[in-house]
Coordinates of C-alpha atoms in Angstrom, one line a residue:
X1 CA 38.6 -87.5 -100.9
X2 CA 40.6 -89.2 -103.8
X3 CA 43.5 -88.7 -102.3
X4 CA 43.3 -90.8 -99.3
X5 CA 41.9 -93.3 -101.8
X6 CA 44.6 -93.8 -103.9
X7 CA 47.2 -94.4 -100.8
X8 CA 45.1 -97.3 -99.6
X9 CA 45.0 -98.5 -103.0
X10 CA 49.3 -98.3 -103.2
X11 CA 49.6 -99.9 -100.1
X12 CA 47.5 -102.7 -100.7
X13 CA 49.4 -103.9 -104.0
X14 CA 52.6 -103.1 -102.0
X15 CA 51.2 -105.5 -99.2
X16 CA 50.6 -108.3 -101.9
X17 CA 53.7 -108.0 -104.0
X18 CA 56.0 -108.4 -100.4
X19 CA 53.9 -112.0 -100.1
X20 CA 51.4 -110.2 -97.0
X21 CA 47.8 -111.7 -97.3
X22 CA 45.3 -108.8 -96.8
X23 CA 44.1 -109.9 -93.5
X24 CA 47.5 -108.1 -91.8
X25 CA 50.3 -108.9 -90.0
X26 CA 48.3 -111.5 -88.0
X27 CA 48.3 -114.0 -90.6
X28 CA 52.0 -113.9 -91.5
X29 CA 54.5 -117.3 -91.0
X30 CA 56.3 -117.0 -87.6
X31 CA 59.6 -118.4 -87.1
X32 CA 59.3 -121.6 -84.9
X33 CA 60.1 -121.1 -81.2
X34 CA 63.5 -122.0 -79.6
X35 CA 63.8 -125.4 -77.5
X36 CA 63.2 -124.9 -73.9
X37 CA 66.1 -125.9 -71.4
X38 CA 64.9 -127.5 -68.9
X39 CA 68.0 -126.6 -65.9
X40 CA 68.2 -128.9 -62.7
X41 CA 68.8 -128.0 -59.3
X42 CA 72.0 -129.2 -57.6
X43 CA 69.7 -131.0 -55.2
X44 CA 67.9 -133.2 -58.2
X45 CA 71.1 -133.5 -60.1
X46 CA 72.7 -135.6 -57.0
X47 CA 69.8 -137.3 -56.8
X48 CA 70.0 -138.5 -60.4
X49 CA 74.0 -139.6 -59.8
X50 CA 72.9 -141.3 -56.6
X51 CA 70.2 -143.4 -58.2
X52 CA 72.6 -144.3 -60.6
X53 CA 75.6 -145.5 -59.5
X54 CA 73.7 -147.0 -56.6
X55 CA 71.5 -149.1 -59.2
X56 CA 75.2 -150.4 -61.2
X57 CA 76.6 -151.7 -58.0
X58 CA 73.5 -153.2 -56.8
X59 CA 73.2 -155.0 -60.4
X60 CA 76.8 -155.8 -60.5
X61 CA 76.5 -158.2 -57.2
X62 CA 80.3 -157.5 -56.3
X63 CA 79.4 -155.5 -53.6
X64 CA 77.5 -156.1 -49.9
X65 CA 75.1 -153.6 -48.7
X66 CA 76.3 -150.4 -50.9
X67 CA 75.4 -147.3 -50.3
X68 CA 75.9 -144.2 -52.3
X69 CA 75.4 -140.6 -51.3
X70 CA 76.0 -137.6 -53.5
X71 CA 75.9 -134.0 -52.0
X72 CA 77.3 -131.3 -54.2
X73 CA 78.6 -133.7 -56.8
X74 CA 80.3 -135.3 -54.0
X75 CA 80.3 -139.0 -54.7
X76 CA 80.9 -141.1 -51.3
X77 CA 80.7 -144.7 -51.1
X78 CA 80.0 -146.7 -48.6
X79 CA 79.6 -150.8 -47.9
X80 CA 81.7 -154.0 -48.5
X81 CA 83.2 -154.9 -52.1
X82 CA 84.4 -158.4 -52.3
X83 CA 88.3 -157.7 -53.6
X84 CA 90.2 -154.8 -53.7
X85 CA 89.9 -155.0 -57.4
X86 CA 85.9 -154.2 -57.5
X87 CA 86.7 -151.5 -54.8
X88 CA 88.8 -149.4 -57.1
X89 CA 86.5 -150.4 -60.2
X90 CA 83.8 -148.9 -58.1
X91 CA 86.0 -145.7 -57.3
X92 CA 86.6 -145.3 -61.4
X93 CA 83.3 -145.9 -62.3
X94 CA 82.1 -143.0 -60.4
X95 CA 84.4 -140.5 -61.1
X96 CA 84.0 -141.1 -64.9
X97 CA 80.3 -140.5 -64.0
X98 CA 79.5 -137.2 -65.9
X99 CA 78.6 -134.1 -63.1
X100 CA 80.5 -136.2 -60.4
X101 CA 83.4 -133.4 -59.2
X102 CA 85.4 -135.8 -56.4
X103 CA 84.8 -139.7 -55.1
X104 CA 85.4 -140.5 -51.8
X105 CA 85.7 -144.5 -51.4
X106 CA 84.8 -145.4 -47.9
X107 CA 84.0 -149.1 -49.6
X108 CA 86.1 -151.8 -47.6
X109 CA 87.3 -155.3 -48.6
X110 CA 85.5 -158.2 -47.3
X111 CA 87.5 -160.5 -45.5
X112 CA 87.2 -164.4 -47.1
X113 CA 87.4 -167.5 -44.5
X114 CA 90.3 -169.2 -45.0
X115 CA 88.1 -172.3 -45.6
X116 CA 86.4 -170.1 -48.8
X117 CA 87.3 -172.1 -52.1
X118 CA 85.3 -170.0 -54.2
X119 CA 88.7 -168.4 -55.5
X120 CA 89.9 -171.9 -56.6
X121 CA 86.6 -173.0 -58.0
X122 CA 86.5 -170.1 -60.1
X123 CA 90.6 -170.6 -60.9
X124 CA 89.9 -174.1 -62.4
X125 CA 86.7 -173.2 -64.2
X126 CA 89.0 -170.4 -66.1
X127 CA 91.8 -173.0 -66.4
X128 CA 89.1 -175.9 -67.4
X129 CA 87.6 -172.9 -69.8
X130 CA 91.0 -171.9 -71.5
X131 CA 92.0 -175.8 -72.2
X132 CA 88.7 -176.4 -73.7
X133 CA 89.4 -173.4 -76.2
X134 CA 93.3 -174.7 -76.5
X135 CA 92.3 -178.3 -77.3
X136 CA 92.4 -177.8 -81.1
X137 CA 95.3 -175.9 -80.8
X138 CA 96.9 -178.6 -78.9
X139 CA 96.0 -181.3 -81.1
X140 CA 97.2 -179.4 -84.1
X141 CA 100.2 -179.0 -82.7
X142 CA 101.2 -182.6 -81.5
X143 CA 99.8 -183.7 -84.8
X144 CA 103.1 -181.2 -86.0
X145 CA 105.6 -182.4 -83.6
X146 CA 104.4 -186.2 -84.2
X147 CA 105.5 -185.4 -88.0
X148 CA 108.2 -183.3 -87.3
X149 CA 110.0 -186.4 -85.5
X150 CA 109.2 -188.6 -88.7
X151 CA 110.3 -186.3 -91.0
X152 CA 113.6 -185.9 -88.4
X153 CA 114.4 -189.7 -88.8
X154 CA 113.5 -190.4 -92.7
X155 CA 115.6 -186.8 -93.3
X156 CA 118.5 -188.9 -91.2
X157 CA 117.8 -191.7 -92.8
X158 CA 118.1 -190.6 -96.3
X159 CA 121.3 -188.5 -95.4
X160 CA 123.2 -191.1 -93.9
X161 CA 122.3 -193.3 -96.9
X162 CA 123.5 -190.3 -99.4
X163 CA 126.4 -190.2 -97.5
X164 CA 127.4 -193.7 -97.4
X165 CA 129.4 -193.1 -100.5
X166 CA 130.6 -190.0 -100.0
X167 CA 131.9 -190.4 -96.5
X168 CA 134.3 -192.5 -95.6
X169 CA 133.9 -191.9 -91.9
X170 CA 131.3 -193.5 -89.8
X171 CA 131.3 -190.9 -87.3
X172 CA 131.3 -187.8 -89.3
X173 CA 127.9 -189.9 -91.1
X174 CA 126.2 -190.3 -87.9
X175 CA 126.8 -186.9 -86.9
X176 CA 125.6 -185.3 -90.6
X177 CA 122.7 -187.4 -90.3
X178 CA 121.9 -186.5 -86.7
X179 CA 122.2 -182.4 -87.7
X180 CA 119.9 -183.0 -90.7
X181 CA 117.1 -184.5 -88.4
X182 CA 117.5 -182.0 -85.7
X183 CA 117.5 -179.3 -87.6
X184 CA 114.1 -180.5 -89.5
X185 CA 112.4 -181.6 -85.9
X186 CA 113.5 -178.1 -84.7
X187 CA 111.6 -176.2 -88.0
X188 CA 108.5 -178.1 -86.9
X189 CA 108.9 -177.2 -83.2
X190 CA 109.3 -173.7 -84.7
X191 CA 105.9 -173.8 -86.9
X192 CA 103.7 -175.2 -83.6
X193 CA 105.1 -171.9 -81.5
X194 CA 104.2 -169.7 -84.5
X195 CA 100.8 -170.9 -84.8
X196 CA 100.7 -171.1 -81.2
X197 CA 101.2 -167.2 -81.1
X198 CA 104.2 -167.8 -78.7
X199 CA 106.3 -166.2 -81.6
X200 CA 108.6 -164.7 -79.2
X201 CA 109.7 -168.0 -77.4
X202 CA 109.8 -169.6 -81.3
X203 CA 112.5 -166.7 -81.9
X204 CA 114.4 -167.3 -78.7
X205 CA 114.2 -171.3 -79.3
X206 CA 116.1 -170.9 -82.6
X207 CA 118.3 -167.8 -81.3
X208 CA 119.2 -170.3 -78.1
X209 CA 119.4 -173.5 -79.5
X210 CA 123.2 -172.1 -80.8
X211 CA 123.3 -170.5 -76.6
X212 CA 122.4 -173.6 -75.4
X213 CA 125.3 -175.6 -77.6
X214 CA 127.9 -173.0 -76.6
X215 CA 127.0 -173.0 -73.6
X216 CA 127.5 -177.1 -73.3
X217 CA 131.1 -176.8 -75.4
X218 CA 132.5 -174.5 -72.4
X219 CA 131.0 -177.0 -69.7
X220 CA 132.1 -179.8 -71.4
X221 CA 135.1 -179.0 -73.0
X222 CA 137.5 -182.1 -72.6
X223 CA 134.5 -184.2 -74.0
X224 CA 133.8 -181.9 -76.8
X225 CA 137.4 -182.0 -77.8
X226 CA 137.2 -185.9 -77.8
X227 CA 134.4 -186.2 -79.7
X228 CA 135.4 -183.6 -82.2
X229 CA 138.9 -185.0 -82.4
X230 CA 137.4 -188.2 -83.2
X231 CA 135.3 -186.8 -85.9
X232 CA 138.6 -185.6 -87.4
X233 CA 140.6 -189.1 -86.8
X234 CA 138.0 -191.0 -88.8
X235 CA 138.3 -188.9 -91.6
X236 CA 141.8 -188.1 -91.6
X237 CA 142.5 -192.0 -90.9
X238 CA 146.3 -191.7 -89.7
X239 CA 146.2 -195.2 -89.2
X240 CA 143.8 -198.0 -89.1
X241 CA 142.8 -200.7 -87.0
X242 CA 146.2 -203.3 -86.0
X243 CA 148.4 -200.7 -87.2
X244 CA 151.6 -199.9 -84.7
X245 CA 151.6 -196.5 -83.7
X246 CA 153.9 -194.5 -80.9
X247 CA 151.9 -191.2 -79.7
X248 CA 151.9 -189.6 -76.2
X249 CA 154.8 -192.0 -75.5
X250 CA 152.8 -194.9 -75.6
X251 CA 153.6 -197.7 -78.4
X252 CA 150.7 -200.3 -79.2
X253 CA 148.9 -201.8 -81.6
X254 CA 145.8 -200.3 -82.7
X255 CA 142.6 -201.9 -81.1
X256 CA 139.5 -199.7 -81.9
X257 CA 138.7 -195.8 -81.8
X258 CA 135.5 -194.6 -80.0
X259 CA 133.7 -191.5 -80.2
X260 CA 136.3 -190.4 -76.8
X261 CA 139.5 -192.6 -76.4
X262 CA 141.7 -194.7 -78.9
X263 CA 142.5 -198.4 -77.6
X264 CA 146.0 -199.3 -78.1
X265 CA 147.6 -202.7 -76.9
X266 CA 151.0 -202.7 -76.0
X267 CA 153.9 -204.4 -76.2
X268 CA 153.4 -205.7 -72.5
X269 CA 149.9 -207.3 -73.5
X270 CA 148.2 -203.9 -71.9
X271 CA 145.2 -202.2 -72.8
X272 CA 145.9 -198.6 -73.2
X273 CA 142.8 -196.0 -73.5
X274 CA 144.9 -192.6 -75.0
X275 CA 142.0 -189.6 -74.9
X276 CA 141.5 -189.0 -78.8
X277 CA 142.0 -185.1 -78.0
X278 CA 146.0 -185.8 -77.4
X279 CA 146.4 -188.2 -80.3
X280 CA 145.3 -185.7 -82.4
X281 CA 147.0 -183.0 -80.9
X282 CA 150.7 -185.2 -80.1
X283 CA 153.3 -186.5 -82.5
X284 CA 151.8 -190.0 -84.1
X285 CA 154.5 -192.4 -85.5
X286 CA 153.0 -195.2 -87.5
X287 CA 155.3 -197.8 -87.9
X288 CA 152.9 -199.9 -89.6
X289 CA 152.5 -197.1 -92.9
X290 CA 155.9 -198.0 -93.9
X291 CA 156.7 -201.9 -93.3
X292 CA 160.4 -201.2 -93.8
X293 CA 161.9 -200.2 -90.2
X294 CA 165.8 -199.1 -89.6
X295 CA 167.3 -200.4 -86.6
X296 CA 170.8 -199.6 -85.5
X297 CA 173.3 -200.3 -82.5
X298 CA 176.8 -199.5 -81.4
X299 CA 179.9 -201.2 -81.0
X300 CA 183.3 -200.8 -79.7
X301 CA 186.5 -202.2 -80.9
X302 CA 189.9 -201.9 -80.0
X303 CA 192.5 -199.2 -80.9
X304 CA 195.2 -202.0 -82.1
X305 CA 192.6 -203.5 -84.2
X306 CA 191.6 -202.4 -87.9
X307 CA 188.6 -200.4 -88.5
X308 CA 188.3 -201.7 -91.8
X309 CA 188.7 -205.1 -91.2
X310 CA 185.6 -204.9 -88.3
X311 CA 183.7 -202.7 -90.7
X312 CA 183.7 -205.6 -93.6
X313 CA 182.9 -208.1 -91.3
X314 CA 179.9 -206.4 -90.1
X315 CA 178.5 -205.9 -92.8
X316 CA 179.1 -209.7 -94.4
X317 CA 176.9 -210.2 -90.9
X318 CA 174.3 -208.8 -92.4
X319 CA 174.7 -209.3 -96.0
X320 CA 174.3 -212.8 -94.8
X321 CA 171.2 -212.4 -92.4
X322 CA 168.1 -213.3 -94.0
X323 CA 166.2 -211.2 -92.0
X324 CA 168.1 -207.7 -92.9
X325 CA 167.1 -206.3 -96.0
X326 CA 169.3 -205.9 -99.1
X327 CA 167.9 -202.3 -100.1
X328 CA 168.2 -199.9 -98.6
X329 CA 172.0 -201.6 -97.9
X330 CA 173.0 -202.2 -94.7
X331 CA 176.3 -199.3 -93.1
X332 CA 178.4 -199.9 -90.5
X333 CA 180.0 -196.6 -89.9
X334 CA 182.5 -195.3 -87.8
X335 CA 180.8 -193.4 -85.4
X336 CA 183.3 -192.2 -82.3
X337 CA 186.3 -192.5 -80.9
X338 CA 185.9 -193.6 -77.2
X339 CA 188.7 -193.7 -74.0
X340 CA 189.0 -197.0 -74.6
X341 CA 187.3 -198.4 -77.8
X342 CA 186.9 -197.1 -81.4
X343 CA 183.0 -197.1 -81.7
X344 CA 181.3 -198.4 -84.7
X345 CA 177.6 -198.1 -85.3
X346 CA 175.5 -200.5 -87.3
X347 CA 172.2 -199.5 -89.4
X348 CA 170.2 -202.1 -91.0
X349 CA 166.8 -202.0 -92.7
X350 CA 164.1 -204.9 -91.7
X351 CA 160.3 -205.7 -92.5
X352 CA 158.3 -205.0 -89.6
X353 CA 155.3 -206.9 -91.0
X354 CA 157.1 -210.2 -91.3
X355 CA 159.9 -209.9 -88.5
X356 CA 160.4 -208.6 -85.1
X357 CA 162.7 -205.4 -85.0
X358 CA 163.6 -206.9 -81.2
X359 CA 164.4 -210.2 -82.2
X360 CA 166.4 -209.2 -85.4
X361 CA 168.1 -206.7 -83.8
X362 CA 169.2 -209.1 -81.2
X363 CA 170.0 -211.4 -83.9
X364 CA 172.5 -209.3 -85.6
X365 CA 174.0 -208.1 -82.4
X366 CA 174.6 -211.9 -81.4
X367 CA 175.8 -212.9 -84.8
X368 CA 178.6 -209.5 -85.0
X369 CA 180.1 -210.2 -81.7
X370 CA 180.3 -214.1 -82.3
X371 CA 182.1 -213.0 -86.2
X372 CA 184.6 -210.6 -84.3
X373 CA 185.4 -213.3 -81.4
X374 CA 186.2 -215.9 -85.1
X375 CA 188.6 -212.9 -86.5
X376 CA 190.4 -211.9 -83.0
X377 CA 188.5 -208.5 -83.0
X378 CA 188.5 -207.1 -79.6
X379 CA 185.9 -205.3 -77.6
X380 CA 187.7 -203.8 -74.6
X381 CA 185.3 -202.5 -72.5
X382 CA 186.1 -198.5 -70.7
X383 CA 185.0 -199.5 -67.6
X384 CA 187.6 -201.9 -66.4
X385 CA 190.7 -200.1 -68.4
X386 CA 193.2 -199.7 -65.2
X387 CA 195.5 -196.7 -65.3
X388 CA 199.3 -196.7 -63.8
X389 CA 201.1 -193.8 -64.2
X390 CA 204.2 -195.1 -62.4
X391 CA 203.9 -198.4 -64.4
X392 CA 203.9 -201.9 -63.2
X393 CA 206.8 -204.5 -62.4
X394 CA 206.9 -207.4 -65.1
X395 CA 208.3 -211.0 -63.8
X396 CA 208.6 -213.4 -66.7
X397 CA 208.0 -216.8 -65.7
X398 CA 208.3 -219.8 -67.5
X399 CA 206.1 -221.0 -69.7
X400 CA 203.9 -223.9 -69.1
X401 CA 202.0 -223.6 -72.2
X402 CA 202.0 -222.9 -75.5
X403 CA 202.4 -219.5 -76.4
X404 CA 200.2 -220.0 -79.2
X405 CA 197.3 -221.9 -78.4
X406 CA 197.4 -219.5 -75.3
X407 CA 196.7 -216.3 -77.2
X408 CA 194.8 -217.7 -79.5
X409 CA 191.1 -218.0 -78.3
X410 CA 188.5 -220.7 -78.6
X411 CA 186.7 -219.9 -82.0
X412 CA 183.0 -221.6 -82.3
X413 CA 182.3 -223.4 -85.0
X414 CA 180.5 -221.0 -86.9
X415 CA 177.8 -223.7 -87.9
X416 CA 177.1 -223.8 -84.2
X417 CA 175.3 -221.3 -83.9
X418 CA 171.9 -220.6 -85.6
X419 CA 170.5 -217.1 -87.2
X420 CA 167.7 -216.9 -84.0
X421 CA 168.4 -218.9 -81.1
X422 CA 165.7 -220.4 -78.8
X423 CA 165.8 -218.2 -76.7
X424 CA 165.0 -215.3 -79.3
X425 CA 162.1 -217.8 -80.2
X426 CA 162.3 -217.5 -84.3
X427 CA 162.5 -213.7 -86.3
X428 CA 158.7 -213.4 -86.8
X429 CA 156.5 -210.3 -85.9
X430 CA 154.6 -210.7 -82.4
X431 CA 151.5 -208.9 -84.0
X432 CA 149.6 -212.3 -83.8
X433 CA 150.5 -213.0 -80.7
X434 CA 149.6 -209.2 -79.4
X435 CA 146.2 -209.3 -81.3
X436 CA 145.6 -212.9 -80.0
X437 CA 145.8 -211.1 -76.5
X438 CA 143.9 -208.2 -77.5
X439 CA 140.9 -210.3 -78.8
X440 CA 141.2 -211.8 -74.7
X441 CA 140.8 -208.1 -73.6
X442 CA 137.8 -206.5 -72.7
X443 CA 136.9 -203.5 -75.0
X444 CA 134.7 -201.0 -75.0
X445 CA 131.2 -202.5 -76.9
X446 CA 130.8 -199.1 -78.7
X447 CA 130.7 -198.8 -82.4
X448 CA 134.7 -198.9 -83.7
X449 CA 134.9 -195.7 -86.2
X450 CA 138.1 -197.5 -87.9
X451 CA 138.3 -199.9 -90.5
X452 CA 139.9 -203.4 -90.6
X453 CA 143.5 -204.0 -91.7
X454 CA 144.8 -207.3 -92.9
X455 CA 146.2 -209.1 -89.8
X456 CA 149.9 -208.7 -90.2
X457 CA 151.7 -211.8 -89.7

């Protein structure tokens, strides 16, 4: 039949055009097969988990006798680890097993003899270890310090020789110098932690270096106040070495001034040690700044005699006293009116370099009562004026004498008597005499921050 024919004749070109060989669907490209998963049994699966953790311990050698069961992804351990450290390591390492559901550690410690060194074997072979690593390091870094501390003391060096011009104060050198060292010494100090890796402690080095000096100023606070008082006296300079100065109470001449106390000698031949803190912090008098000195006393005269008669004699006293300076001139000044005397008071000006205020003064007091005994210029004295209010009985009796030569009294010849008297042993300054004992003293053998004065004569 044609019909048939021509179907079997479609379907083959059909067949080809889709890509189907004649042969049928036998022949056709199948897709490829899925991979097969291979499941375990619980029983094989604990198996595998034993095996393995039981193999890692074993290999380890941390543990004695260990033995690991697994049942239902129950890890237990049993056996001896050899710290407490490998016990819980054991413990983590199973649990982070993958299929393990719970650990139990039944692992104990194993006691060590107390005989068993093997801790401190393996202590100093770490320690021995870690120095041979930081060797290098170590080297490197006292190579640093080694030039730190050179460049310190050529950086001190150079600024105390920059400064020698510049500053007049030995002291306040030293101590610039010192600063400028430190502070380089420290910077290498600094570098050797930061290479070190201790960058921290470098940080807290620096930060407490200021802690540390604070710190030291509260604990020492009376010798920080010396020493910085000091500082300021050398650069201030309120007086120099043999000046005479009056501070704290004290009156000397100047013998040296140390990084704590200032040396005075006194008028008694005395070493005196003031703390520099209270001459800088009391009222200083230099009598030595200004070599002209005012002196003054007070005398008393009598009501019947004339105020300007003592007054001019007075002052031709010390219009004629070598010693006395002419300018600033001399005053004699009525200065009170007493219960029994008319007081004058006497100013003069003197040079303390050349004369002794003591002596002159004594001097002129001498030389003022002798001139009012030669003019019949009396000095009653308050203390022995006798009061009688009722008055007293007068019997005149008669005279042996003469009235004259009876009132009037002795006068010295007034060449007699010298301007300094033996016993006020000359007018002249005792700073010689004072230094001559100084220089017998013992003094302090540190470094004198003051300079030299001419010795005052």
């Amino acid at each position: 039949m044609a019909w048939p024919k021509a179907c079997i004749r479609a379907l083959l070109v059909l067949a080809l055009w889709r890509g189907v060989t004649p042969a049928g669907p036998a022949q056709a490209q199948a897709p490829p097969p899925a991979p097969v998963r291979v499941e375990l049994q619980p029983a094989e699966r604990d198996a595998e988990i034993r095996d393995r953790l039981q193999r890692v311990m074993e290999a380890t050698g941390w543990f004695l006798q260990p033995v690991v069961r697994v049942q239902e992804g129950v890890v237990f351990l049993e056996g001896r680890a050899t710290s407490d450290t490998n016990r819980v390591w054991a413990g983590n390492l199973a649990r982070g097993t993958q299929g393990v559901t719970a650990v139990v550690n039944h692992l104990d410690v194993a006691k060590t003899s107390a005989w068993d060194f093997t801790a401190a074997r393996s202590g100093l072979a770490s320690f021995w270890s870690d120095a041979v690593h930081a060797l290098p390091l170590v080297i490197f870094g006292l190579l640093i310090l080694g030039l730190s501390a050179l460049a310190a003391m050529l950086a001190a060096r150079r600024t105390r020789a920059l400064l020698r011009k510049r500053v007049q104060a030995k002291l306040l050198r030293g101590v610039l110098a010192w600063g400028t060292g430190a502070l380089v010494f420290l910077t290498g100090t600094y570098i050797v932690l930061r290479v070190s890796g201790l960058t921290q402690l470098a940080l807290t080095l620096v930060g407490g270096t200021g802690l540390v000096g604070l710190a030291l100023g509260i604990a020492f606070r009376e010798i920080t106040e010396n020493f910085l008082a000091s500082i300021f006296l050398s650069v201030q300079h309120p007086f120099a070495n043999g000046d005479l100065i009056e501070v704290a109470g004290a009156t000397g001449y100047v013998q040296q001034l140390n990084i704590r106390t200032t040396v005075l000698m006194t008028l008694d031949g005395n070493l005196l040690q003031v703390p520099n803190s209270t001459v800088y912090k009391s009222t200083l008098c230099n009598f030595t700044a200004n070599p002209n000195r005012r002196e003054t006393f007070t005398v008393g005269i009598g009501y019947d005699d004339s105020i300007d008669e003592a007054q001019e004699i007075a002052r031709k006293v010390l219009a004629d006293h070598p010693a006395v300076l002419k300018d600033p001139e001399p005053w004699v000044l009525a200065d009170g009116l007493g219960s029994a005397t008319v007081n004058l008071k006497v100013y003069f000006w003197l040079d303390g370099h050349a004369n002794s205020w003591l002596k002159v003064r004594s001097s002129v007091i001498r030389l003022v009562k002798r001139a009012f005994q030669e003019h019949n210029i009396s000095m009653p004295d308050a203390a022995r004026e006798v009061l009688f209010p009722k008055g007293v009985s007068v019997t005149l009796l008669k005279e042996t004498t003469d009235p004259v030569s009876a009132a009037a009294p002795a006068t010295p010849d007034p060449g007699s008597q010298p301007v300094a008297t033996r016993a006020e042993a000359g007018l002249s300054s005792e700073a010689g005499t004072i230094e001559a004992q100084a220089r017998r003293g013992k003094l302090d053998e540190g470094e004198n921050l003051l300079k030299e004065t001419n010795p005052k004569s």
